[in-house]
PDB file of C-alpha atoms in Angstrom:
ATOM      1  CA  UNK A   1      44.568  -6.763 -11.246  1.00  0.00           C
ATOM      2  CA  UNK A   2      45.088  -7.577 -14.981  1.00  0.00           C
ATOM      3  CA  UNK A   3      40.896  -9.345 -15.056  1.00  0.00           C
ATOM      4  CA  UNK A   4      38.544  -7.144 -16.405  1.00  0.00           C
ATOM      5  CA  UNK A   5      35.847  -6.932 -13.249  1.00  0.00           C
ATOM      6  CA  UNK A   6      39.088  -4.985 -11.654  1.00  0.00           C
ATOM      7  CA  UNK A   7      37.653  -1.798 -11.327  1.00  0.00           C
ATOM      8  CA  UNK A   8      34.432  -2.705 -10.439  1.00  0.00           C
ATOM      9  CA  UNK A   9      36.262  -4.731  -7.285  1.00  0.00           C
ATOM     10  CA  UNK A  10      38.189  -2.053  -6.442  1.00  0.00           C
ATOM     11  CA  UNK A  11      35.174   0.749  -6.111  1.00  0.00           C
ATOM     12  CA  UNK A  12      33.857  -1.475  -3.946  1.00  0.00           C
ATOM     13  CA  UNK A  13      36.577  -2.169  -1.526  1.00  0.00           C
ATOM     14  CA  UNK A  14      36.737   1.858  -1.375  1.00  0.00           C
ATOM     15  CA  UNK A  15      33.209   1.579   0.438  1.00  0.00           C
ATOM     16  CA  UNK A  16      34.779  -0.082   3.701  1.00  0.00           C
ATOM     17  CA  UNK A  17      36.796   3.354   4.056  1.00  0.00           C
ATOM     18  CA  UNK A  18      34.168   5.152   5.897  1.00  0.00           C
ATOM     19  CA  UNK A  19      33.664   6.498   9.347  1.00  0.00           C
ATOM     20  CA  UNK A  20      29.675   7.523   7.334  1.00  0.00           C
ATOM     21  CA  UNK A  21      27.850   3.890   8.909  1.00  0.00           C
ATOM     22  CA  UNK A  22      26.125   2.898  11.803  1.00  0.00           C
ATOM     23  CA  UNK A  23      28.944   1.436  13.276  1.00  0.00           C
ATOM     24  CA  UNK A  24      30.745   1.601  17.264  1.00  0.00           C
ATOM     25  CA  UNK A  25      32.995   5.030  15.839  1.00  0.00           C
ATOM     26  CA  UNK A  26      29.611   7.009  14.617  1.00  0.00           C
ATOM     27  CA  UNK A  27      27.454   6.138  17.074  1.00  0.00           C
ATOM     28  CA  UNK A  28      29.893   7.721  19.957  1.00  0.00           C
ATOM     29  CA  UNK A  29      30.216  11.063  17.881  1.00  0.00           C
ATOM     30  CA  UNK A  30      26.473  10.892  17.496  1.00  0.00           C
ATOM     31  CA  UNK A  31      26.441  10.112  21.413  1.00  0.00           C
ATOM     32  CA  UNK A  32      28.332  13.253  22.062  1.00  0.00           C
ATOM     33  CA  UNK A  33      26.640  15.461  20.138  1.00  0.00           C
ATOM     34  CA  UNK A  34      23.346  15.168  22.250  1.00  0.00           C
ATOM     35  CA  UNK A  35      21.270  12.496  20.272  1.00  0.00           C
ATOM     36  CA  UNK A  36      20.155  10.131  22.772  1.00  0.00           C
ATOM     37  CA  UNK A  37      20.682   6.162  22.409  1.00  0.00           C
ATOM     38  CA  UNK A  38      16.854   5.543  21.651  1.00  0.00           C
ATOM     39  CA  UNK A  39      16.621   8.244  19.033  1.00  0.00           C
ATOM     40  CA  UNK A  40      19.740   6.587  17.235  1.00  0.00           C
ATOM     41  CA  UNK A  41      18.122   2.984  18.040  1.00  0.00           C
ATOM     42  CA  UNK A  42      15.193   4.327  15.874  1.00  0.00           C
ATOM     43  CA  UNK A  43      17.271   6.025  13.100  1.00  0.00           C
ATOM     44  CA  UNK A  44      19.355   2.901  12.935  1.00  0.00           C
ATOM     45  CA  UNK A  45      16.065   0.728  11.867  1.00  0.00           C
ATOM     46  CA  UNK A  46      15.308   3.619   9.501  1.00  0.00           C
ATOM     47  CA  UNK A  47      18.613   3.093   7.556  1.00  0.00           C
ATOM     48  CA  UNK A  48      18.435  -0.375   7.515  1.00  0.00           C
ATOM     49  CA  UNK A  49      14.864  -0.097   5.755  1.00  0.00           C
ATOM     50  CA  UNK A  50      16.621   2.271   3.563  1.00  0.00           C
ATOM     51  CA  UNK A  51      19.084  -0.378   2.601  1.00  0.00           C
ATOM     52  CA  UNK A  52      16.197  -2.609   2.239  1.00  0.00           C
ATOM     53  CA  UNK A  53      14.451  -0.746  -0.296  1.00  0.00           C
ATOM     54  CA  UNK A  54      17.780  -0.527  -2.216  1.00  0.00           C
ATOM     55  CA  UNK A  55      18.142  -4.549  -2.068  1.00  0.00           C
ATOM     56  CA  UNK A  56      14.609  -4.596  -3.563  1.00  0.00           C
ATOM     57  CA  UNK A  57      15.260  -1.965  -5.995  1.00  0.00           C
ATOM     58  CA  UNK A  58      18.320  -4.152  -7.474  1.00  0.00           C
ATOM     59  CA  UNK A  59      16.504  -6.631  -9.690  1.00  0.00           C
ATOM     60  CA  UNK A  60      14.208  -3.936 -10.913  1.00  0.00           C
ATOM     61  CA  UNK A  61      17.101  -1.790 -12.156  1.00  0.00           C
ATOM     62  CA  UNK A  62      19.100  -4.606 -13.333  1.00  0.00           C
ATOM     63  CA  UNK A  63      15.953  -5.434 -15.989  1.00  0.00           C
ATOM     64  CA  UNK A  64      15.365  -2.571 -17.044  1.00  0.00           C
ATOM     65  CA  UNK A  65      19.012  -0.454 -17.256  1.00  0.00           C
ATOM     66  CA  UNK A  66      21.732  -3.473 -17.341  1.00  0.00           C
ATOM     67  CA  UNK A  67      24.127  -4.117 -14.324  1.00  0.00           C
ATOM     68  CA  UNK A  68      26.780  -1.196 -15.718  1.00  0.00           C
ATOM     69  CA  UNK A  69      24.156   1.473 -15.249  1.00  0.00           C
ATOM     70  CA  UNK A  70      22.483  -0.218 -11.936  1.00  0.00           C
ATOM     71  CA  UNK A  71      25.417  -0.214 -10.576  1.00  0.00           C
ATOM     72  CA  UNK A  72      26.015   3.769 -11.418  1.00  0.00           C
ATOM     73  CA  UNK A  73      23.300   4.818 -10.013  1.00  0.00           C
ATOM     74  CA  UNK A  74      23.913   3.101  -6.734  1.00  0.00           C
ATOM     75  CA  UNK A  75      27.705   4.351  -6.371  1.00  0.00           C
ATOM     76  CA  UNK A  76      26.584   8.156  -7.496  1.00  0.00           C
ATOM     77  CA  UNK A  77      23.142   7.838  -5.310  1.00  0.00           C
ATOM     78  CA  UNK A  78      25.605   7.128  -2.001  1.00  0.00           C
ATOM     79  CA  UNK A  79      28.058  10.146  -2.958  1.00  0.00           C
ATOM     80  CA  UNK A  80      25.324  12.412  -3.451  1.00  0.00           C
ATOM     81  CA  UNK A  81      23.578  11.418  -0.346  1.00  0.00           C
ATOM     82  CA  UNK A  82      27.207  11.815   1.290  1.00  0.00           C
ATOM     83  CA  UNK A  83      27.400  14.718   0.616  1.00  0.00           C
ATOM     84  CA  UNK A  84      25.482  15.706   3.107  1.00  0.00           C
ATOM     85  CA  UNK A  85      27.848  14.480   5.491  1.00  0.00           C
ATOM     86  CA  UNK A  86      30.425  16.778   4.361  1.00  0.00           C
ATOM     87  CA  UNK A  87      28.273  20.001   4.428  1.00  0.00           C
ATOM     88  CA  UNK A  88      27.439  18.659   8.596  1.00  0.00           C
ATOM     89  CA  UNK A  89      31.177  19.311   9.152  1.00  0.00           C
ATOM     90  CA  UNK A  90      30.884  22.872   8.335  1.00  0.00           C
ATOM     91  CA  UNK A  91      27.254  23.155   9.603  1.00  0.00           C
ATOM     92  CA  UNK A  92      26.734  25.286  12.919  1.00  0.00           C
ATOM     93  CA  UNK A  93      26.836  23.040  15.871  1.00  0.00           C
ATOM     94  CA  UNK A  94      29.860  21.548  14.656  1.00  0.00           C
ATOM     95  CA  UNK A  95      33.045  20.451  16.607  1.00  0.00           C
ATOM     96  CA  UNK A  96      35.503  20.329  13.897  1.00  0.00           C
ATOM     97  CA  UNK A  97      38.837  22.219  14.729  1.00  0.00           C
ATOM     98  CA  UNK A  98      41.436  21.933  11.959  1.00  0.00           C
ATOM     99  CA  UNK A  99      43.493  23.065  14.455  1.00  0.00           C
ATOM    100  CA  UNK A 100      43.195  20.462  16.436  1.00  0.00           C
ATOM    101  CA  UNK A 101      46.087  18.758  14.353  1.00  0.00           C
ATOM    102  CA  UNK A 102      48.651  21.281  15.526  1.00  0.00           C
ATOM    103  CA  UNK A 103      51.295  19.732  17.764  1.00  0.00           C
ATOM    104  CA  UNK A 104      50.490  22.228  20.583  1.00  0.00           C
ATOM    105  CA  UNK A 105      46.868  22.536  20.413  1.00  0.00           C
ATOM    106  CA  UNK A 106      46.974  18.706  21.341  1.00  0.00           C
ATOM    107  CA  UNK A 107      48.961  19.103  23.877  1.00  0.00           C
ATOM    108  CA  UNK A 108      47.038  21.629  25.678  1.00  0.00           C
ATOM    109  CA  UNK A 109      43.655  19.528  24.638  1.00  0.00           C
ATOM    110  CA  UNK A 110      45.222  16.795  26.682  1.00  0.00           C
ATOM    111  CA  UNK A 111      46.615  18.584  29.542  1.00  0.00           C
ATOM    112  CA  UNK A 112      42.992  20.284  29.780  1.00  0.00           C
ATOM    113  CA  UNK A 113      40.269  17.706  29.050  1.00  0.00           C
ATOM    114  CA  UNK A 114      38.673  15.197  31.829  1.00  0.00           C
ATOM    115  CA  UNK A 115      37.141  12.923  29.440  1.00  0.00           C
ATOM    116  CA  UNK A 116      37.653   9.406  28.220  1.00  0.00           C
ATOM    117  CA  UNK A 117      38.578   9.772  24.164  1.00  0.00           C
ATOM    118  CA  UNK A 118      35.309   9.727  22.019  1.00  0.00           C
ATOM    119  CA  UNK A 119      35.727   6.738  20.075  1.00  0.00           C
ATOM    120  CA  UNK A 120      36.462   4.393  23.020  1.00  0.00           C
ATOM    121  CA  UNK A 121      33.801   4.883  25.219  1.00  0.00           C
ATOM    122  CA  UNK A 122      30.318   5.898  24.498  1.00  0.00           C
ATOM    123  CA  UNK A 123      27.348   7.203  27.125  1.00  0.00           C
ATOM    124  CA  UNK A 124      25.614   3.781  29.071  1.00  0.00           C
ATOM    125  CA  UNK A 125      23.092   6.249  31.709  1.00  0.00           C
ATOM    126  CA  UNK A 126      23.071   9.275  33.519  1.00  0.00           C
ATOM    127  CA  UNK A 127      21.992   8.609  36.990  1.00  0.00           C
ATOM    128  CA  UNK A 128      19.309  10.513  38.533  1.00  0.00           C
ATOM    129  CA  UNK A 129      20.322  10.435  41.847  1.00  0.00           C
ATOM    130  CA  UNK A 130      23.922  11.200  41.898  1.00  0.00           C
ATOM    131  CA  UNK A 131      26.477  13.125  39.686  1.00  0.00           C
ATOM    132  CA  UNK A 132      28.068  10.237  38.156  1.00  0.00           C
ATOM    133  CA  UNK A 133      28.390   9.300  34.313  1.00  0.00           C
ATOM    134  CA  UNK A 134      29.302   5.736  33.744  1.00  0.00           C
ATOM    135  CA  UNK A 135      30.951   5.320  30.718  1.00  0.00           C
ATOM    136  CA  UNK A 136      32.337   1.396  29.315  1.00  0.00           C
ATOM    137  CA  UNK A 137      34.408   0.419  26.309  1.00  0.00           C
ATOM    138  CA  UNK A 138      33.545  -3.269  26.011  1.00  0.00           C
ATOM    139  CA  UNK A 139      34.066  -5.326  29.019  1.00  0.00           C
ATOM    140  CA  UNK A 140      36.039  -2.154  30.718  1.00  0.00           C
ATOM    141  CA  UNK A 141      34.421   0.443  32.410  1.00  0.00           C
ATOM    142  CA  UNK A 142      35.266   4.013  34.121  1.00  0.00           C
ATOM    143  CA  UNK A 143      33.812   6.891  35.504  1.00  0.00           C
ATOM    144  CA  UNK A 144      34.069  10.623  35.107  1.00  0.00           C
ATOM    145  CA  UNK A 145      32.546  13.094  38.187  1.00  0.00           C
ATOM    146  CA  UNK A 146      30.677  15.483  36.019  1.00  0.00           C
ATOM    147  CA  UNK A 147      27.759  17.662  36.924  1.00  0.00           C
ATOM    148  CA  UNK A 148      24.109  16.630  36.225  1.00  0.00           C
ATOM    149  CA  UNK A 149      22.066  17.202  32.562  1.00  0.00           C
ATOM    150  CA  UNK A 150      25.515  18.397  31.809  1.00  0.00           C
ATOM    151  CA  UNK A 151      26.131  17.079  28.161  1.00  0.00           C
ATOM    152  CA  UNK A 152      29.520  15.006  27.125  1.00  0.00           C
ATOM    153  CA  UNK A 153      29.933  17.729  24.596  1.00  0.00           C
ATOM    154  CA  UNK A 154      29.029  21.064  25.366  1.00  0.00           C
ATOM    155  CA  UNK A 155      30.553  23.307  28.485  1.00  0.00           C
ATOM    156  CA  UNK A 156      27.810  23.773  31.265  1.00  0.00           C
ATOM    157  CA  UNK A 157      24.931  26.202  30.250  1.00  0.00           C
ATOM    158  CA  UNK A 158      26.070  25.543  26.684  1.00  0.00           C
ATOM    159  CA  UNK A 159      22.927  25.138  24.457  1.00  0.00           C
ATOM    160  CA  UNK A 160      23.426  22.666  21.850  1.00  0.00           C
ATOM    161  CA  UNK A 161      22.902  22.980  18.325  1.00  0.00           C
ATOM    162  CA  UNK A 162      21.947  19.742  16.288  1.00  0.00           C
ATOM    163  CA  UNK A 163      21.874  21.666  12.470  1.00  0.00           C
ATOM    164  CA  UNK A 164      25.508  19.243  12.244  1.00  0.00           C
ATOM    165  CA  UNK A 165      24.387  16.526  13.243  1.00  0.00           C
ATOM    166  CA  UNK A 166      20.892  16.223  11.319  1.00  0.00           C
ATOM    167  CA  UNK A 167      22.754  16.461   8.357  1.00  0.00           C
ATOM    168  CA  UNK A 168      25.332  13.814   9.012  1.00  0.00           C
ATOM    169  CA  UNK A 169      22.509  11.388   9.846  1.00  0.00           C
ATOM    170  CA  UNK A 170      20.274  11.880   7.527  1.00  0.00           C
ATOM    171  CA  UNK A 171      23.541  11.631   4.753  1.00  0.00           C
ATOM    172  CA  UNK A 172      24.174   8.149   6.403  1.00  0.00           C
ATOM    173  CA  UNK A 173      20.587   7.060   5.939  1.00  0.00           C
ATOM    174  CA  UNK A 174      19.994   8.072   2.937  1.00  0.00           C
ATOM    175  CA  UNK A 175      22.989   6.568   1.278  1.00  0.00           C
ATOM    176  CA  UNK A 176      22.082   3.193   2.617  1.00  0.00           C
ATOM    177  CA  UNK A 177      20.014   2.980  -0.043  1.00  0.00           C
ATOM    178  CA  UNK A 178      22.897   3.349  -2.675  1.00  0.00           C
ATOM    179  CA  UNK A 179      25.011   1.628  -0.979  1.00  0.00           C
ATOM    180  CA  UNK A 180      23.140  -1.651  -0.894  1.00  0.00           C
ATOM    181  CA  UNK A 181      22.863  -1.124  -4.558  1.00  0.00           C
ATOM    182  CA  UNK A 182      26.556  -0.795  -5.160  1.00  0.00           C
ATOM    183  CA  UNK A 183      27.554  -4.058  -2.699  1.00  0.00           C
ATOM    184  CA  UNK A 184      25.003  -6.183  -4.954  1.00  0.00           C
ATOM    185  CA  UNK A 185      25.840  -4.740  -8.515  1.00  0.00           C
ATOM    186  CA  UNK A 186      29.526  -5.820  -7.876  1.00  0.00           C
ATOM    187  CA  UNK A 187      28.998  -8.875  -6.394  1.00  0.00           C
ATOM    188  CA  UNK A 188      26.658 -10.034  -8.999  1.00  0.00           C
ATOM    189  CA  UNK A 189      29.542  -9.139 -11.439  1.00  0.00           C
ATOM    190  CA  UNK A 190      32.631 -10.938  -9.887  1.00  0.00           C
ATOM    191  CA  UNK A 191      30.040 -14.192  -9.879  1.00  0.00           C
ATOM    192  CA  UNK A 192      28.735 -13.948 -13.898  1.00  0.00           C
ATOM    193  CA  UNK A 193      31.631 -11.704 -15.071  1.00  0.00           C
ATOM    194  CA  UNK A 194      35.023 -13.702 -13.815  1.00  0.00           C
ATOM    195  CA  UNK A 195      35.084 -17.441 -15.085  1.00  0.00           C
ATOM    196  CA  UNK A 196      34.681 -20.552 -12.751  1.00  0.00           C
ATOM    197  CA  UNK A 197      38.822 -21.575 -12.351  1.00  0.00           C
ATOM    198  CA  UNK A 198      39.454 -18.150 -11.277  1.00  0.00           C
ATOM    199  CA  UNK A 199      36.465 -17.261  -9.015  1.00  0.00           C
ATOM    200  CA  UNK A 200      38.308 -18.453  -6.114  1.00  0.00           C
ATOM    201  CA  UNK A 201      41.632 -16.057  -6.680  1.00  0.00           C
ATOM    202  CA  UNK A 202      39.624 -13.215  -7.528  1.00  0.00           C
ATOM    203  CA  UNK A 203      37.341 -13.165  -4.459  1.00  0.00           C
ATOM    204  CA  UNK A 204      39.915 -13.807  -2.369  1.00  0.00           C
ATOM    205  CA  UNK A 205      41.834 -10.318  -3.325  1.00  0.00           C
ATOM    206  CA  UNK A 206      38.590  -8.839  -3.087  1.00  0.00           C
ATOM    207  CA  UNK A 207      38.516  -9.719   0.232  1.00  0.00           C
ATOM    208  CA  UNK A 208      42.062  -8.628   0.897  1.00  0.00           C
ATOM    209  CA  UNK A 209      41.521  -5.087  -0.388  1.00  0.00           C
ATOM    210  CA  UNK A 210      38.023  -4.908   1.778  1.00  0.00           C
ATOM    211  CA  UNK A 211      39.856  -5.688   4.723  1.00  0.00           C
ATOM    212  CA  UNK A 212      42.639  -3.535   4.224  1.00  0.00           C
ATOM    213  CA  UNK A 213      40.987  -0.247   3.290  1.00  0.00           C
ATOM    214  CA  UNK A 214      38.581  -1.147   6.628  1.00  0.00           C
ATOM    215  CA  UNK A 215      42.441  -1.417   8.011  1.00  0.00           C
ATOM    216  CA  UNK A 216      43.148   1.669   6.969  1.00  0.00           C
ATOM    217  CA  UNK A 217      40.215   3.321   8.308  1.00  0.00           C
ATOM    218  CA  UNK A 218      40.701   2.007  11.895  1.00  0.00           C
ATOM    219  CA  UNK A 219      44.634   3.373  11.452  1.00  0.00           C
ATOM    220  CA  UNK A 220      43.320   6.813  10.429  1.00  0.00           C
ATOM    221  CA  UNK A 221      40.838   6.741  13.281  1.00  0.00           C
ATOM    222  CA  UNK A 222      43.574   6.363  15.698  1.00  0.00           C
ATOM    223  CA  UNK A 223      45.710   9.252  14.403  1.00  0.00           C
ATOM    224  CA  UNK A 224      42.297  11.083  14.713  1.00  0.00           C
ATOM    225  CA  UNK A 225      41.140  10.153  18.191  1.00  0.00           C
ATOM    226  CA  UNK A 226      38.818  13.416  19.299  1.00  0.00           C
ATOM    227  CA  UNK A 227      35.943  14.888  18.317  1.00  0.00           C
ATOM    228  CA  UNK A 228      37.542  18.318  16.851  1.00  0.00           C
ATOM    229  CA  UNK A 229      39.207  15.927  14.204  1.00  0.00           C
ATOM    230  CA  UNK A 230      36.532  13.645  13.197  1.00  0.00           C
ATOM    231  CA  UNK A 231      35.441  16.289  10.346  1.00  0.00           C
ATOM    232  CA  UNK A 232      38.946  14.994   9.190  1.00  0.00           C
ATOM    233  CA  UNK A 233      37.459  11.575   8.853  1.00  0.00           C
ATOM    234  CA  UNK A 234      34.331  12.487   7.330  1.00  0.00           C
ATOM    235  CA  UNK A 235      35.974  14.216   4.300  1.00  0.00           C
ATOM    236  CA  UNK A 236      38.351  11.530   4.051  1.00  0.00           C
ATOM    237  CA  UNK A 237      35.546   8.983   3.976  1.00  0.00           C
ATOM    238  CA  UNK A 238      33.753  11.086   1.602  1.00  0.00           C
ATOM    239  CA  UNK A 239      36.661  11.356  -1.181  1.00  0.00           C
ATOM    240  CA  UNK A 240      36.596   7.048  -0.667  1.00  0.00           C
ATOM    241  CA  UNK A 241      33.035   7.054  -2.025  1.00  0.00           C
ATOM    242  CA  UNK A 242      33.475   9.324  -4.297  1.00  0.00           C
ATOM    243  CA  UNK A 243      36.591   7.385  -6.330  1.00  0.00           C
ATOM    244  CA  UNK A 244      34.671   4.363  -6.040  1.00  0.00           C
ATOM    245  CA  UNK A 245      32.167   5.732  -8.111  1.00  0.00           C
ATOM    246  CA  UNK A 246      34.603   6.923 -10.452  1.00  0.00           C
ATOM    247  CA  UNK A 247      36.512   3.437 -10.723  1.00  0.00           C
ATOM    248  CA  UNK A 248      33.133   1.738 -11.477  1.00  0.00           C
ATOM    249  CA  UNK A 249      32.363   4.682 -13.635  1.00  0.00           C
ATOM    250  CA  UNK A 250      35.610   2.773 -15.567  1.00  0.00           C
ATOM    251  CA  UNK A 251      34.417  -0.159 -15.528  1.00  0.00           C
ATOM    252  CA  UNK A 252      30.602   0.745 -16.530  1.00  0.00           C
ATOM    253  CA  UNK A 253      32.304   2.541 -19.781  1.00  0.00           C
ATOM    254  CA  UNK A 254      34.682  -0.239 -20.544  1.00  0.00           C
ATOM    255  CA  UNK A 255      32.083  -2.616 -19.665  1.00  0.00           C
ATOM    256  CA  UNK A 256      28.239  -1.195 -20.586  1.00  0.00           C
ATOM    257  CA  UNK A 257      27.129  -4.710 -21.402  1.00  0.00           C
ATOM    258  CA  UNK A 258      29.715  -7.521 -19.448  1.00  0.00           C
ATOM    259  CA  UNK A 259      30.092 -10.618 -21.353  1.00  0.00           C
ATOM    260  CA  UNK A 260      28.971 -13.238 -18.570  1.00  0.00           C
ATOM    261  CA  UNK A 261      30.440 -16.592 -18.443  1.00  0.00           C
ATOM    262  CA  UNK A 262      28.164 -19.617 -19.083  1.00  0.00           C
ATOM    263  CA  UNK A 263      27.575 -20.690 -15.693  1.00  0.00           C
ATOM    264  CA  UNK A 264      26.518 -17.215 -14.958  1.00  0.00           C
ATOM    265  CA  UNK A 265      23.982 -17.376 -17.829  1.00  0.00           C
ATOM    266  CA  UNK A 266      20.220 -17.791 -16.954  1.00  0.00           C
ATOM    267  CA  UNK A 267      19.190 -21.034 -17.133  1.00  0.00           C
ATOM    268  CA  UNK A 268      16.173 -21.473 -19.322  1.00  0.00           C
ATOM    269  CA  UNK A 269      13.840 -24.493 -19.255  1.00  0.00           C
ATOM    270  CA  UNK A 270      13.996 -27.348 -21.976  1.00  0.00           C
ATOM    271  CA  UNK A 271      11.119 -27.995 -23.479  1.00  0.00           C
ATOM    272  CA  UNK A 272      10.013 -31.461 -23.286  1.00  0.00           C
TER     273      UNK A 272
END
């Protein structure tokens, strides 16, 4: 904590506090919003290109602005993008409820709903023939007796609205590409900027706090099991990003050109 690459490790173990990725909790809100699994399949490969295009951005930047300011604009390019997420929450076609953290509302959500909780099961097939939804959390599986081309989401005759849930993808896409920025500007700096006999100590801690905050999240995400009170999660996730890019805005200021130890120097060739 005392090295000086500390708040540069630190915005980045902020990133793994995120519900805003591609991963099993997202992809069942998406689910039960109305996107189906092979639009989502596609939009996945979209933000991994995204990511892509940051990873090949990364050396470009690095020669021409330094790490400090590569590193800036990746951090501030995934909060800005984020932001999107946040304006989804309010967006029409939304589920949030802040309500929905009243002791009684829960209650009577309980005592009222038929379905499974949203993050532990997600949508396999509707079948055509019958009136049964199969739904499956890993190896587990149950069903619900619903009525047909009736959505997860919505009441029956319920049109949905997708205005929320555009944005909230298309802030997780987007941000990929400042996010893959951000991962690689750090780690480049905890291998040139922290010297040889400590690399070890430091990127073990480093690893500690990812895992923890991506502890945290999964805590947070069972306090906030339903749909109404996944807004809760977004927000949270988006204040994450957003300190990380003020801790690395630290370390760029403290830092704007890091002194890198000798093995991290470039190797040049000898002339003969």
């Amino acid at each position: 904590m005392s090295h000086p690459v500390r708040d540069a490790g630190l915005g980045l173990a902020f990133l793994f506090m995120t519900v805003l990725a591609f991963d099993n909790y997202s992809r069942a809100f998406v689910y039960e919003s109305g996107v189906t699994e092979t639009v989502l399949g596609i939009l996945t490969a979209v933000a991994s290109l995204s990511g892509i295009f940051g990873s090949l951005a990364f050396p470009v930047l690095r020669k021409r602005v330094g790490i400090s300011k590569t590193g800036l604009v990746g951090f501030g390019f995934e909060t800005v993008c984020l932001s999107l997420c946040v304006a989804s929450v309010f967006a029409p076609g939304s589920p949030f409820d802040p309500s929905a953290l009243l002791p009684n509302s829960r209650m009577s959500e309980s005592n009222n709903s038929t379905e499974a909780p949203s993050y532990l099961t997600y949508n396999i097939s509707t079948l055509s023939g019958g009136t049964n939804v199969s739904l499956a959390e890993e190896n587990e599986t149950m069903t619900l007796d619903v009525p047909l081309n009736q959505s997860s989401n919505p009441e029956a005759g319920e049109e949905i609205v997708y205005t929320s849930v555009i944005l909230l993808l298309t802030g997780i896409i987007t941000s990929r590409f400042g996010l893959w920025l951000a991962d690689l500007t750090v780690t480049q700096i905890l291998q040139e900027g922290v010297e040889e006999g400590q690399r070890g100590a430091i990127n073990g801690v480093q690893s500690s706090l990812n895992q923890s905050l991506d502890l945290l999240r999964s805590i947070l995400i069972i306090i906030l099991p339903t749909r109404s009170t996944f807004g809760f999660l977004i927000i949270l996730s988006f204040i994450f990003v957003a300190t990380a890019w003020i801790l690395f805005s630290i370390y760029a200021r403290r830092n704007p050109t890091p002194v890198t130890t000798p093995e991290g120097e470039q190797l040049k060739p000898v002339a003969v």
